[in-house]
Tab-separated table of C-alpha atoms and ligand atoms in Angstrom:
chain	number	residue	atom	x	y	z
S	13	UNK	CA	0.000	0.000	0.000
S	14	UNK	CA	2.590	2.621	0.405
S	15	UNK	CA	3.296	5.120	3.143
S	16	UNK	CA	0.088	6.744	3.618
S	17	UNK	CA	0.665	10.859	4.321
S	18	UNK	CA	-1.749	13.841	4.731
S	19	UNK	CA	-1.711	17.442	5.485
S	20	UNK	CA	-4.537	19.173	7.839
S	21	UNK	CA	-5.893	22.402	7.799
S	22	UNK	CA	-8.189	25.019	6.619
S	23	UNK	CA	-7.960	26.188	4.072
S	24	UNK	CA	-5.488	23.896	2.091
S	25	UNK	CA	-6.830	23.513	-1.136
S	26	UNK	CA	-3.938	25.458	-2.621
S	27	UNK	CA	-1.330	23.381	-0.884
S	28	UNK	CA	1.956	22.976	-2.345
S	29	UNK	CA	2.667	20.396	0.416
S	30	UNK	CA	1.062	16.857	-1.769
S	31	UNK	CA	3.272	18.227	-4.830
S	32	UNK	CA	7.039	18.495	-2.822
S	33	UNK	CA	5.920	15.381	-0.940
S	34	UNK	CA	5.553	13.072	-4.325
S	35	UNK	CA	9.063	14.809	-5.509
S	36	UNK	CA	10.237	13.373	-2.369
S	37	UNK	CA	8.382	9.728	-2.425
S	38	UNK	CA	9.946	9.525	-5.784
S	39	UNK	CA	13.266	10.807	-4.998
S	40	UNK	CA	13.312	8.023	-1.831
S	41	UNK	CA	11.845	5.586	-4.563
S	42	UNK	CA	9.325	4.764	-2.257
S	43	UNK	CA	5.543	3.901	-2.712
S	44	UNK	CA	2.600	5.857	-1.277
S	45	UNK	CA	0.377	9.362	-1.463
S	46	UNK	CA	0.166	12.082	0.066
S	47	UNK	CA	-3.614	13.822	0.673
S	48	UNK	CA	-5.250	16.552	1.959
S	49	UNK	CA	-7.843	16.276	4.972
S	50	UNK	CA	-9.392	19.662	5.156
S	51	UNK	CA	-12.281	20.416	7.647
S	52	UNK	CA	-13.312	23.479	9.322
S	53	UNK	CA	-11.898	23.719	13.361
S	54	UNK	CA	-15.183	22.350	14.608
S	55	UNK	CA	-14.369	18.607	12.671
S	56	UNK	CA	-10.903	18.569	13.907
S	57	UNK	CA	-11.485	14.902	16.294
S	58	UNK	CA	-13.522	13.391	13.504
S	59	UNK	CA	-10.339	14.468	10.854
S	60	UNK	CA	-8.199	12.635	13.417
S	61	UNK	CA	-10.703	9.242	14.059
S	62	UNK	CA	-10.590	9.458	9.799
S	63	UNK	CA	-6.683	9.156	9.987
S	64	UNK	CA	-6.214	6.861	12.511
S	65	UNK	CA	-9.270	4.775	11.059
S	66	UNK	CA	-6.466	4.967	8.038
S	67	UNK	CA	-3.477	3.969	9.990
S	68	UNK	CA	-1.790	6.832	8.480
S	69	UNK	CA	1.795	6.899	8.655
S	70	UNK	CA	2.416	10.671	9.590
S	71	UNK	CA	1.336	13.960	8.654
S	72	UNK	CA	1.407	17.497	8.708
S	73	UNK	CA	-0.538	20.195	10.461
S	74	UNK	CA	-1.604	24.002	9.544
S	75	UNK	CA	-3.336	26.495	10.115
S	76	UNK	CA	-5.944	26.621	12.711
S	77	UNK	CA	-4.646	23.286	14.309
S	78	UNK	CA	-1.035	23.893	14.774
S	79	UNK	CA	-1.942	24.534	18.511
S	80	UNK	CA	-4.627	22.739	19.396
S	81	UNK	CA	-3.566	19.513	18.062
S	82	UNK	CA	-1.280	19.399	20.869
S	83	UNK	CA	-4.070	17.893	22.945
S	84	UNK	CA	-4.801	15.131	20.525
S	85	UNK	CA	-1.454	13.771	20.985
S	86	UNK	CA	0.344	10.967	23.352
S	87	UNK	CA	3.474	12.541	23.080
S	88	UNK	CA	5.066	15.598	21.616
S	89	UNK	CA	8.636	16.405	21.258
S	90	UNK	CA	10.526	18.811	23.629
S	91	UNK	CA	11.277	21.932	21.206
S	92	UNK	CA	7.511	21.453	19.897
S	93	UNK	CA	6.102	21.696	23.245
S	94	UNK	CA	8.277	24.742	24.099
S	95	UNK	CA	6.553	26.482	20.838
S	96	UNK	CA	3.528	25.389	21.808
S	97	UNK	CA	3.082	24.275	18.112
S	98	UNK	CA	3.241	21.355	15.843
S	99	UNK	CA	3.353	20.913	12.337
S	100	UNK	CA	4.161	17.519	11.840
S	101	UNK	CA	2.891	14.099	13.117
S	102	UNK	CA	4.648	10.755	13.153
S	103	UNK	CA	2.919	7.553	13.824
S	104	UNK	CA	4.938	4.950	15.383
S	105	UNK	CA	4.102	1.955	17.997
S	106	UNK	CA	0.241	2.618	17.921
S	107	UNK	CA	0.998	6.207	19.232
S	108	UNK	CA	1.204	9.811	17.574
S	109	UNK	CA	4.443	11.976	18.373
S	110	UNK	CA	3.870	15.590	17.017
S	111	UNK	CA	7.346	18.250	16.450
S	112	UNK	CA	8.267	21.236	14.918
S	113	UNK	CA	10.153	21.535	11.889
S	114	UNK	CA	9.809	24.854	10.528
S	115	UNK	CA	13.016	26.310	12.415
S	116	UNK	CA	15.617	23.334	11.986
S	117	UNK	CA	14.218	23.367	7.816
S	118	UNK	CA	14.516	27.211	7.361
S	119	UNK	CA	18.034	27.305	9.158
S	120	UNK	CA	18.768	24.127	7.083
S	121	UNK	CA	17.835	26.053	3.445
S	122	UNK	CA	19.939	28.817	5.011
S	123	UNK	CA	22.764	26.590	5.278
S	124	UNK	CA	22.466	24.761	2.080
S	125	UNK	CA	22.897	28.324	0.545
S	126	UNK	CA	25.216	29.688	2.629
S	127	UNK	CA	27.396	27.113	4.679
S	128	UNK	CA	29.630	29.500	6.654
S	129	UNK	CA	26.845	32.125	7.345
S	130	UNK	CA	26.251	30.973	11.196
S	131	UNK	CA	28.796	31.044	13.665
S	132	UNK	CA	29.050	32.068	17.290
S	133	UNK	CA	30.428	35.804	15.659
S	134	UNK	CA	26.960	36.022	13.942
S	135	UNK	CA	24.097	38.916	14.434
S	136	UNK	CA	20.891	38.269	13.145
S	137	UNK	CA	17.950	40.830	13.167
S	138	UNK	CA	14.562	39.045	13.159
S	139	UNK	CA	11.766	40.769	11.860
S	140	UNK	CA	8.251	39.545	13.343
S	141	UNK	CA	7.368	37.741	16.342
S	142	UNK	CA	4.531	35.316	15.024
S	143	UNK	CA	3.930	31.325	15.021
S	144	UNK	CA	7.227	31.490	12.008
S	145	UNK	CA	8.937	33.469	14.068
S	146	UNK	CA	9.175	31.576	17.160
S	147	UNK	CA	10.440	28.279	15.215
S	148	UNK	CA	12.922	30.419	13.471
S	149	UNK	CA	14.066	32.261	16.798
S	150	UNK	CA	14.295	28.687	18.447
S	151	UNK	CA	16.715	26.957	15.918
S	152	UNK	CA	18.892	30.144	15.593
S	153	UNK	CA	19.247	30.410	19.398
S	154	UNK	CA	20.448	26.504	18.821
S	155	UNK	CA	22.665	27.344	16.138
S	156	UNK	CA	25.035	29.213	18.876
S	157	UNK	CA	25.178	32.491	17.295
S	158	UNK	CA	26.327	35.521	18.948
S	159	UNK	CA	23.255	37.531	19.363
S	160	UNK	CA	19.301	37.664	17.955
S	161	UNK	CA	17.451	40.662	17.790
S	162	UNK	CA	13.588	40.838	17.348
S	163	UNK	CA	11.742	43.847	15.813
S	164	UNK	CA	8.032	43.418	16.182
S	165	UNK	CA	5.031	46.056	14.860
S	166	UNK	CA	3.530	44.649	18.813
S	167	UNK	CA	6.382	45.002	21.086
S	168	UNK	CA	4.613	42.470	24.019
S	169	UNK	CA	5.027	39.783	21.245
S	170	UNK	CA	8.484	40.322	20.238
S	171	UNK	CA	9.582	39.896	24.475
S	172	UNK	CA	7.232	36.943	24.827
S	173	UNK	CA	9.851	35.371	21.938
S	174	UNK	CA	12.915	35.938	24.523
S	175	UNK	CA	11.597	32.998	26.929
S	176	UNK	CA	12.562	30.498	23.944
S	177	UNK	CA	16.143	32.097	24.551
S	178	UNK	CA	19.435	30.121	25.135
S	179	UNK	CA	21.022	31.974	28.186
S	180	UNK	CA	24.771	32.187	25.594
S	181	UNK	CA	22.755	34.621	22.864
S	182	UNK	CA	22.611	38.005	23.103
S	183	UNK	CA	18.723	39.358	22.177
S	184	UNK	CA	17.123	42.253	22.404
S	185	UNK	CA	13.597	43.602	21.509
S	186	UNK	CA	13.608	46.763	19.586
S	187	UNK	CA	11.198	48.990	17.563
S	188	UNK	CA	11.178	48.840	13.586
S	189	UNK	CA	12.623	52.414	13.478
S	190	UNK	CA	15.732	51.181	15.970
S	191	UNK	CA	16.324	48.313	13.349
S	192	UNK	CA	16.567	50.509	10.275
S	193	UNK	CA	18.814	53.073	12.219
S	194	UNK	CA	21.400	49.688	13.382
S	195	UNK	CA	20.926	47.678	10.464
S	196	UNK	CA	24.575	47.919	9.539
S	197	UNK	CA	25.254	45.786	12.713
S	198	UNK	CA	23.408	42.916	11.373
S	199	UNK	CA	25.055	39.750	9.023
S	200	UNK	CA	21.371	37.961	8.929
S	201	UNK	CA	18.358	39.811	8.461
S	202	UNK	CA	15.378	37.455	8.158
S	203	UNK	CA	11.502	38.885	7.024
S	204	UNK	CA	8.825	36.617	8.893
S	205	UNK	CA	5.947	38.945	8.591
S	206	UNK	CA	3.120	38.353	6.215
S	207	UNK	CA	4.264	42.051	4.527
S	208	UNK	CA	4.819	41.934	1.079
S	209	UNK	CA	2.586	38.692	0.471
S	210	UNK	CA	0.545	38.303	-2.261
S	211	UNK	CA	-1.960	40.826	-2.695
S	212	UNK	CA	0.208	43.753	-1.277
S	213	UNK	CA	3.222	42.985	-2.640
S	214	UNK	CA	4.778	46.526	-2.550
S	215	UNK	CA	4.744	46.583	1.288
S	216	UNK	CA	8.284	46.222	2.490
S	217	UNK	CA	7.901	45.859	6.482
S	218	UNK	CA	11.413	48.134	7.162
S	219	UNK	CA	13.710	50.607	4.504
S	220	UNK	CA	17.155	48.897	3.744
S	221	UNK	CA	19.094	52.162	3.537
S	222	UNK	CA	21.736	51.322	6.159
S	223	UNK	CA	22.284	47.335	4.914
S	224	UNK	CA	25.858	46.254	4.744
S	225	UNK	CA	26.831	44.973	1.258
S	226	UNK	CA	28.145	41.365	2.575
S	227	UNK	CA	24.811	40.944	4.679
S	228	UNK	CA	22.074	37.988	3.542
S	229	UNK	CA	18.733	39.279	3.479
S	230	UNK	CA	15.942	36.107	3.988
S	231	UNK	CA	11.915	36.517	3.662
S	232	UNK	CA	9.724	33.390	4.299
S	233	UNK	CA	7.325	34.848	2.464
S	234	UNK	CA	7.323	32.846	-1.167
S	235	UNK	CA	4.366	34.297	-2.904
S	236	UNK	CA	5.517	36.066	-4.578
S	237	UNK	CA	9.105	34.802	-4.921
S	238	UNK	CA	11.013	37.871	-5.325
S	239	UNK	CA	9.189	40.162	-2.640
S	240	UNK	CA	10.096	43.951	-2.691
S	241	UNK	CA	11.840	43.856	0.505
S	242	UNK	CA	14.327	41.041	-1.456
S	243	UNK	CA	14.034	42.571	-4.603
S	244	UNK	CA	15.104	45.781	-2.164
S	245	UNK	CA	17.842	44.021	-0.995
S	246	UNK	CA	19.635	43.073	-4.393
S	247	UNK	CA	19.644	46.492	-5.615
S	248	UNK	CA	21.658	47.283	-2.512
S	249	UNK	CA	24.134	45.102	-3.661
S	250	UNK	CA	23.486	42.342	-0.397
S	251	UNK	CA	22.671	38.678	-0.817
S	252	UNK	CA	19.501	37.033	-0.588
S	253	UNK	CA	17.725	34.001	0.411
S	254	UNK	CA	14.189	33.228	-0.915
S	255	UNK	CA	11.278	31.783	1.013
S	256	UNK	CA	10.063	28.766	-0.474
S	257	UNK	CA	13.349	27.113	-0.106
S	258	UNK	CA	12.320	27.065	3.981
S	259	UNK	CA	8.722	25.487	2.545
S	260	UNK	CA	10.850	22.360	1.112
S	261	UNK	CA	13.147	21.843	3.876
S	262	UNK	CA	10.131	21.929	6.698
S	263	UNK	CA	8.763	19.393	4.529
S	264	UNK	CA	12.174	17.140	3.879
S	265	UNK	CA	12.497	17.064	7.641
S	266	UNK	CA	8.906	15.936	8.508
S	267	UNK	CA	9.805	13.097	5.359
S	268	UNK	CA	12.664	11.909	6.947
S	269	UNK	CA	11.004	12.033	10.455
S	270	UNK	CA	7.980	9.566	8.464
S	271	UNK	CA	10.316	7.270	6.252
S	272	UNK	CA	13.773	7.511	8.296
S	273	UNK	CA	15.397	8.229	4.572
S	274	UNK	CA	17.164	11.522	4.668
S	275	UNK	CA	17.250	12.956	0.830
S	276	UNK	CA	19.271	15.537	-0.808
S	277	UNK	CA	17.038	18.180	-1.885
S	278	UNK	CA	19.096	21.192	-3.271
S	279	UNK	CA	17.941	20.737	-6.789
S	280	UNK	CA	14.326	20.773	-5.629
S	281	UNK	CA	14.696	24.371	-4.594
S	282	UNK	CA	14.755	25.703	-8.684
S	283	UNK	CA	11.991	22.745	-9.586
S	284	UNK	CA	10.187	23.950	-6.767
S	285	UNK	CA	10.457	27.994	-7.807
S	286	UNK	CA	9.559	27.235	-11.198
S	287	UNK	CA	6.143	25.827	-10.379
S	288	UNK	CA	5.577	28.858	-8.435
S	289	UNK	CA	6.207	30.993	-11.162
S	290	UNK	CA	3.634	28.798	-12.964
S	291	UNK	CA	6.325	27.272	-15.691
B	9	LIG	P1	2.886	33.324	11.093
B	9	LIG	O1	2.498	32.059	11.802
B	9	LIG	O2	2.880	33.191	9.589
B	9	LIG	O3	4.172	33.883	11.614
B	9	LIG	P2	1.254	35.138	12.650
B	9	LIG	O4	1.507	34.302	13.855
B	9	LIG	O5	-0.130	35.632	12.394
B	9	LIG	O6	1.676	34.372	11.338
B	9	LIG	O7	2.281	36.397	12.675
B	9	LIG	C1	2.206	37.412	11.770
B	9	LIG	C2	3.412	38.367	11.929
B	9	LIG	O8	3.310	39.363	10.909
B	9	LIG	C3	3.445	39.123	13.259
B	9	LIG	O9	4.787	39.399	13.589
B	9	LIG	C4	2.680	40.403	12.895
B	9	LIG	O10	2.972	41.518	13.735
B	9	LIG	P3	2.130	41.761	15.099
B	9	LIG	O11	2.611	40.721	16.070
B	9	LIG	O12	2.492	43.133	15.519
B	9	LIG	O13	0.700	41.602	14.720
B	9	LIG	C5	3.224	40.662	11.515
B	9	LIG	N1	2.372	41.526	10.689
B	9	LIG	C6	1.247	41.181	10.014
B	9	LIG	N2	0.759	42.246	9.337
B	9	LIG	C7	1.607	43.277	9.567
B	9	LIG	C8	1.673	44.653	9.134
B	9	LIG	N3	0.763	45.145	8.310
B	9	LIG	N4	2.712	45.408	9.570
B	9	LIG	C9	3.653	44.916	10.394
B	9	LIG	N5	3.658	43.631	10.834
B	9	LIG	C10	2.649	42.828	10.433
């Protein structure tokens, strides 16, 4: 029958998820599918009975569940349970085990692109303080860099990020206007609001004016690819780092949680851009 894989949400009809999870099932060479369970929040326990019903081998979890499928679980691993958030589900001994990947896969595309970028001499600015945020925040803090600061348009969320701290980084919360005033200080400056997405995609969340030319300049957001705070970025002569590469490496980890094969990806990253360009 094949490994037997899902996504659940609301809404997920548009879901690039089943598309980069057959590139990997035929990458690994291995048999299965990979389908979406959609239901509104009040069907969540029947969209769970439906999967177990299925014996379903893992899957993954979006929005409006990424929290409250914590209580459906038996156990849930450590980093997950400090984010309060999972987005992936393993099935294994007749119980469910639900983690995080979206921090350890973004700083893995980072990595893939730019091997020496993170080292204990690093600065990173982060811009946002929402669900992406805190996963991102997480793995950099495990990463050992030297210090992570978090500009947030709501400053109460940006300090409720600093309990996910590891006591050897350096982090402060400041305003938007401190960031673009410091933003020569920074090596890593990583975009993880929803600014710039897809209809508004002239917003830029902060001006660039005082980037340094050797800086990398990362926004999750993917849709569209090249975002104006990117496209910003480029003109200013820094590198950058494009979302949807963090989309495929989220998803290689929960793969390799599921099947225990671990794939090389990297040339999924262009397939994977040119289907969001539509070619
Ligand atoms: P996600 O899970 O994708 O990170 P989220 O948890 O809703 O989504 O977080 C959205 C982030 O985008 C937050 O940092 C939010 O800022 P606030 O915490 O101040 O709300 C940020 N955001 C969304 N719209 C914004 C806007 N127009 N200007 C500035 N920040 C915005």
């Amino acid at each position: 029958m094949g490994y037997q894989l899902g996504l659940i949400g609301h809404p997920i009809s548009h879901s690039l998820s089943p598309w980069i999870h057959q590139q990997f099932l035929d990458l690994a060479e291995l048999d299965g599918e990979y389908k979406l369970y959609e239901g509104s929040p009040d069907r969540l326990p029947q969209l769970l009975e439906e999967l177990k019903a299925k014996k379903i081998n893992g899957f993954n979890v979006t929005v409006p569940y990424k929290q409250v499928i914590v209580d459906y679980l038996d156990e849930i691993d450590p980093d997950a349970e400090l984010l309060g958030a999972v987005n992936t589900v393993v099935y294994s001994n007749g119980k469910w085990k639900g983690y995080s990947t979206d921090g350890e896969g973004y700083v893995r595309s980072l990595i893939e692109t730019f091997p020496n970028l993170l080292t204990n001499q690093t600065s990173v600015l982060l811009l946002g303080a929402g669900g992406a945020a805190r996963g991102i925040y997480r793995a950099l803090n495990g990463q050992g860099v030297a210090k992570v600061d978090i500009a947030n348009r709501s400053k109460d969320k940006a300090e409720q990020l600093l309990s996910l701290r590891i006591d050897e980084v350096d982090s402060n919360v400041i305003s938007y206007q401190q960031a673009e005033e410091q933003l020569a200080e920074y090596d890593l400056i990583i975009q993880t609001t929803s600014v710039g997405m897809k209809p508004n995609v002239e917003e830029q969340v902060i001006q660039l004016d005082n980037i340094r030319q050797d800086a990398v300049v990362s926004d999750i957001v993917y849709q569209p690819i090249m975002t104006q705070f990117l496209r910003d970025a480029s003109m200013r002569g820094a590198n950058i780092h494009h979302g949807h590469a963090m989309l495929l490496y989220q998803g290689e980890l929960a793969f390799e949680k599921w099947t225990n094969k671990k794939l090389d990806v990297t040339h999924l990253v262009q397939k994977l851009e040119n289907k969001l360009r539509g070619e």
